[in-house]
Amino acid sequence: MLNAIPSNAAAPFDHLLRTALVHFDAAQTDHAAALCAQALALKPLDPAAWILQGEIHRRRGHLSEAIAAFQNAATHAPTVAFAHLRLARALLDARRFSDALAAADQALRCDPASLEALNIRGLCVLGLGHPADAVEPLQHVLRHCPDDLQTLSNLGLALTATNRPAEALPLLEHAVALDPRHTAALTNLALARMHTHQYAAAIAAARGVVAIEPSVTIYNNWIAAATALGDIPEALAALRNALALATSAGTDSTAADLGSALLLTLHYDPQLSPDALFHAHQEWNARH
């Protein structure tokens, strides 16, 4: 990492930074942070030190501080693609898509052949709601890295979002074959299967996600697929699981929406009496 960007390091500074990196690689972030701070006290404009500090903050889960450190690195190394890439990746993680796109574009100006910058660029325009603009850069990356899981998953999502789910399916199936526990690829596969009317297969993909990392998003795909199949018990089970998840997470507006959807679906449950249906509506009204 430290060799990726220039550093005019004097011996004490160099020793501090190299030792900090050793501690960072050993997951000893407190020691790494202290040594990195000492290095920056000696050379406050050194981009390598700022990059390492950003990585330390990122590992600690301090994304705002990581972004600030990477911004300093990019400022002090304006022609080095790596510094802008680290900034772009952190901004992308923070879902600051416009800012991440600007950083990725700056990285591409420094290194027009950077596949990572193209990949981040595709993810940014996807996050900004322009999936058609994400397709070409992600396809370019995939031509060079045909087994890159993130690119396969996100290109599949972009194709599905541009009404090309049949093209997305083989990409997403390949991603899942490479890593059956890749939840993003499984989630996007469920969506692509929904859009190609493969409802039972969509539920199978959704089950795979839920077994690893349950989310309201994947339950919504499951609910839609079950409803399209006319499998009301399956839809109700998925709705109740999604509602429990949203309630435990404290997301009241999502819980209210899911509860409303549950009430609608209950109308199609032949086992439910009119009194029980009315009571369910009263409970929702009292809660929300």
mmCIF file of C-alpha atoms in Angstrom, residues 12-107:
data_model
loop_
_atom_site.group_PDB
_atom_site.id
_atom_site.type_symbol
_atom_site.label_atom_id
_atom_site.label_comp_id
_atom_site.label_asym_id
_atom_site.label_seq_id
_atom_site.Cartn_x
_atom_site.Cartn_y
_atom_site.Cartn_z
ATOM 1 C CA PRO A 12 12.602 8.313 11.425
ATOM 2 C CA PHE A 13 9.426 8.960 9.470
ATOM 3 C CA ASP A 14 10.005 5.909 7.290
ATOM 4 C CA HIS A 15 10.548 3.698 10.337
ATOM 5 C CA LEU A 16 7.366 4.964 12.009
ATOM 6 C CA LEU A 17 5.265 4.444 8.920
ATOM 7 C CA ARG A 18 6.612 0.984 8.148
ATOM 8 C CA THR A 19 6.110 -0.109 11.752
ATOM 9 C CA ALA A 20 2.578 1.301 11.710
ATOM 10 C CA LEU A 21 1.845 -0.758 8.614
ATOM 11 C CA VAL A 22 3.150 -3.912 10.330
ATOM 12 C CA HIS A 23 0.757 -3.296 13.237
ATOM 13 C CA PHE A 24 -2.081 -2.536 10.802
ATOM 14 C CA ASP A 25 -1.489 -5.811 8.946
ATOM 15 C CA ALA A 26 -1.573 -7.590 12.319
ATOM 16 C CA ALA A 27 -4.979 -5.950 13.077
ATOM 17 C CA GLN A 28 -3.399 -3.947 15.931
ATOM 18 C CA THR A 29 -5.148 -0.728 14.982
ATOM 19 C CA ASP A 30 -4.479 1.169 18.228
ATOM 20 C CA HIS A 31 -0.718 0.768 17.844
ATOM 21 C CA ALA A 32 -0.931 1.508 14.126
ATOM 22 C CA ALA A 33 -2.942 4.693 14.746
ATOM 23 C CA ALA A 34 -0.503 5.979 17.355
ATOM 24 C CA LEU A 35 2.520 5.393 15.127
ATOM 25 C CA CYS A 36 0.778 6.897 12.106
ATOM 26 C CA ALA A 37 -0.059 10.014 14.117
ATOM 27 C CA GLN A 38 3.610 10.343 15.070
ATOM 28 C CA ALA A 39 4.601 9.990 11.417
ATOM 29 C CA LEU A 40 2.135 12.691 10.370
ATOM 30 C CA ALA A 41 3.487 14.993 13.067
ATOM 31 C CA LEU A 42 6.852 14.734 11.310
ATOM 32 C CA LYS A 43 5.499 15.051 7.768
ATOM 33 C CA PRO A 44 1.902 16.381 7.789
ATOM 34 C CA LEU A 45 1.720 16.580 3.989
ATOM 35 C CA ASP A 46 2.833 13.030 3.247
ATOM 36 C CA PRO A 47 0.134 11.212 1.208
ATOM 37 C CA ALA A 48 1.314 7.723 2.189
ATOM 38 C CA ALA A 49 0.731 8.492 5.862
ATOM 39 C CA TRP A 50 -2.703 9.910 5.130
ATOM 40 C CA ILE A 51 -3.611 6.789 3.152
ATOM 41 C CA LEU A 52 -2.601 4.552 6.035
ATOM 42 C CA GLN A 53 -4.505 6.704 8.515
ATOM 43 C CA GLY A 54 -7.567 6.455 6.271
ATOM 44 C CA GLU A 55 -7.281 2.666 6.168
ATOM 45 C CA ILE A 56 -6.995 2.557 9.959
ATOM 46 C CA HIS A 57 -10.149 4.675 10.346
ATOM 47 C CA ARG A 58 -11.932 2.528 7.779
ATOM 48 C CA ARG A 59 -11.077 -0.691 9.616
ATOM 49 C CA ARG A 60 -12.328 0.853 12.857
ATOM 50 C CA GLY A 61 -15.625 1.726 11.159
ATOM 51 C CA HIS A 62 -14.996 5.491 11.281
ATOM 52 C CA LEU A 63 -16.001 6.233 7.714
ATOM 53 C CA SER A 64 -16.191 10.032 7.971
ATOM 54 C CA GLU A 65 -12.674 10.196 9.415
ATOM 55 C CA ALA A 66 -11.438 7.801 6.712
ATOM 56 C CA ILE A 67 -12.893 10.024 3.993
ATOM 57 C CA ALA A 68 -11.172 13.077 5.475
ATOM 58 C CA ALA A 69 -7.827 11.254 5.559
ATOM 59 C CA PHE A 70 -8.170 9.996 1.988
ATOM 60 C CA GLN A 71 -9.126 13.510 0.894
ATOM 61 C CA ASN A 72 -5.881 14.781 2.378
ATOM 62 C CA ALA A 73 -3.966 12.071 0.527
ATOM 63 C CA ALA A 74 -5.636 12.998 -2.765
ATOM 64 C CA THR A 75 -4.917 16.683 -2.175
ATOM 65 C CA HIS A 76 -1.224 16.027 -1.530
ATOM 66 C CA ALA A 77 -0.892 13.513 -4.402
ATOM 67 C CA PRO A 78 -3.160 15.007 -7.088
ATOM 68 C CA THR A 79 -1.654 13.014 -9.969
ATOM 69 C CA VAL A 80 -1.651 9.611 -8.247
ATOM 70 C CA ALA A 81 -4.660 7.450 -9.118
ATOM 71 C CA PHE A 82 -4.374 5.277 -6.001
ATOM 72 C CA ALA A 83 -5.101 8.184 -3.648
ATOM 73 C CA HIS A 84 -8.252 9.142 -5.567
ATOM 74 C CA LEU A 85 -9.328 5.490 -5.716
ATOM 75 C CA ARG A 86 -9.194 5.109 -1.937
ATOM 76 C CA LEU A 87 -11.212 8.308 -1.580
ATOM 77 C CA ALA A 88 -13.738 7.141 -4.188
ATOM 78 C CA ARG A 89 -14.181 3.755 -2.506
ATOM 79 C CA ALA A 90 -14.782 5.316 0.923
ATOM 80 C CA LEU A 91 -17.266 7.831 -0.525
ATOM 81 C CA LEU A 92 -19.042 4.975 -2.283
ATOM 82 C CA ASP A 93 -19.301 3.083 1.013
ATOM 83 C CA ALA A 94 -20.857 6.224 2.501
ATOM 84 C CA ARG A 95 -23.346 6.266 -0.401
ATOM 85 C CA ARG A 96 -22.114 9.719 -1.432
ATOM 86 C CA PHE A 97 -22.432 8.715 -5.055
ATOM 87 C CA SER A 98 -21.859 12.109 -6.703
ATOM 88 C CA ASP A 99 -18.697 12.752 -4.692
ATOM 89 C CA ALA A 100 -17.462 9.202 -5.300
ATOM 90 C CA LEU A 101 -18.066 9.618 -9.024
ATOM 91 C CA ALA A 102 -15.964 12.797 -9.076
ATOM 92 C CA ALA A 103 -13.129 11.005 -7.264
ATOM 93 C CA ALA A 104 -13.325 8.021 -9.631
ATOM 94 C CA ASP A 105 -13.218 10.337 -12.631
ATOM 95 C CA GLN A 106 -10.134 12.037 -11.195
ATOM 96 C CA ALA A 107 -8.515 8.622 -10.784
#
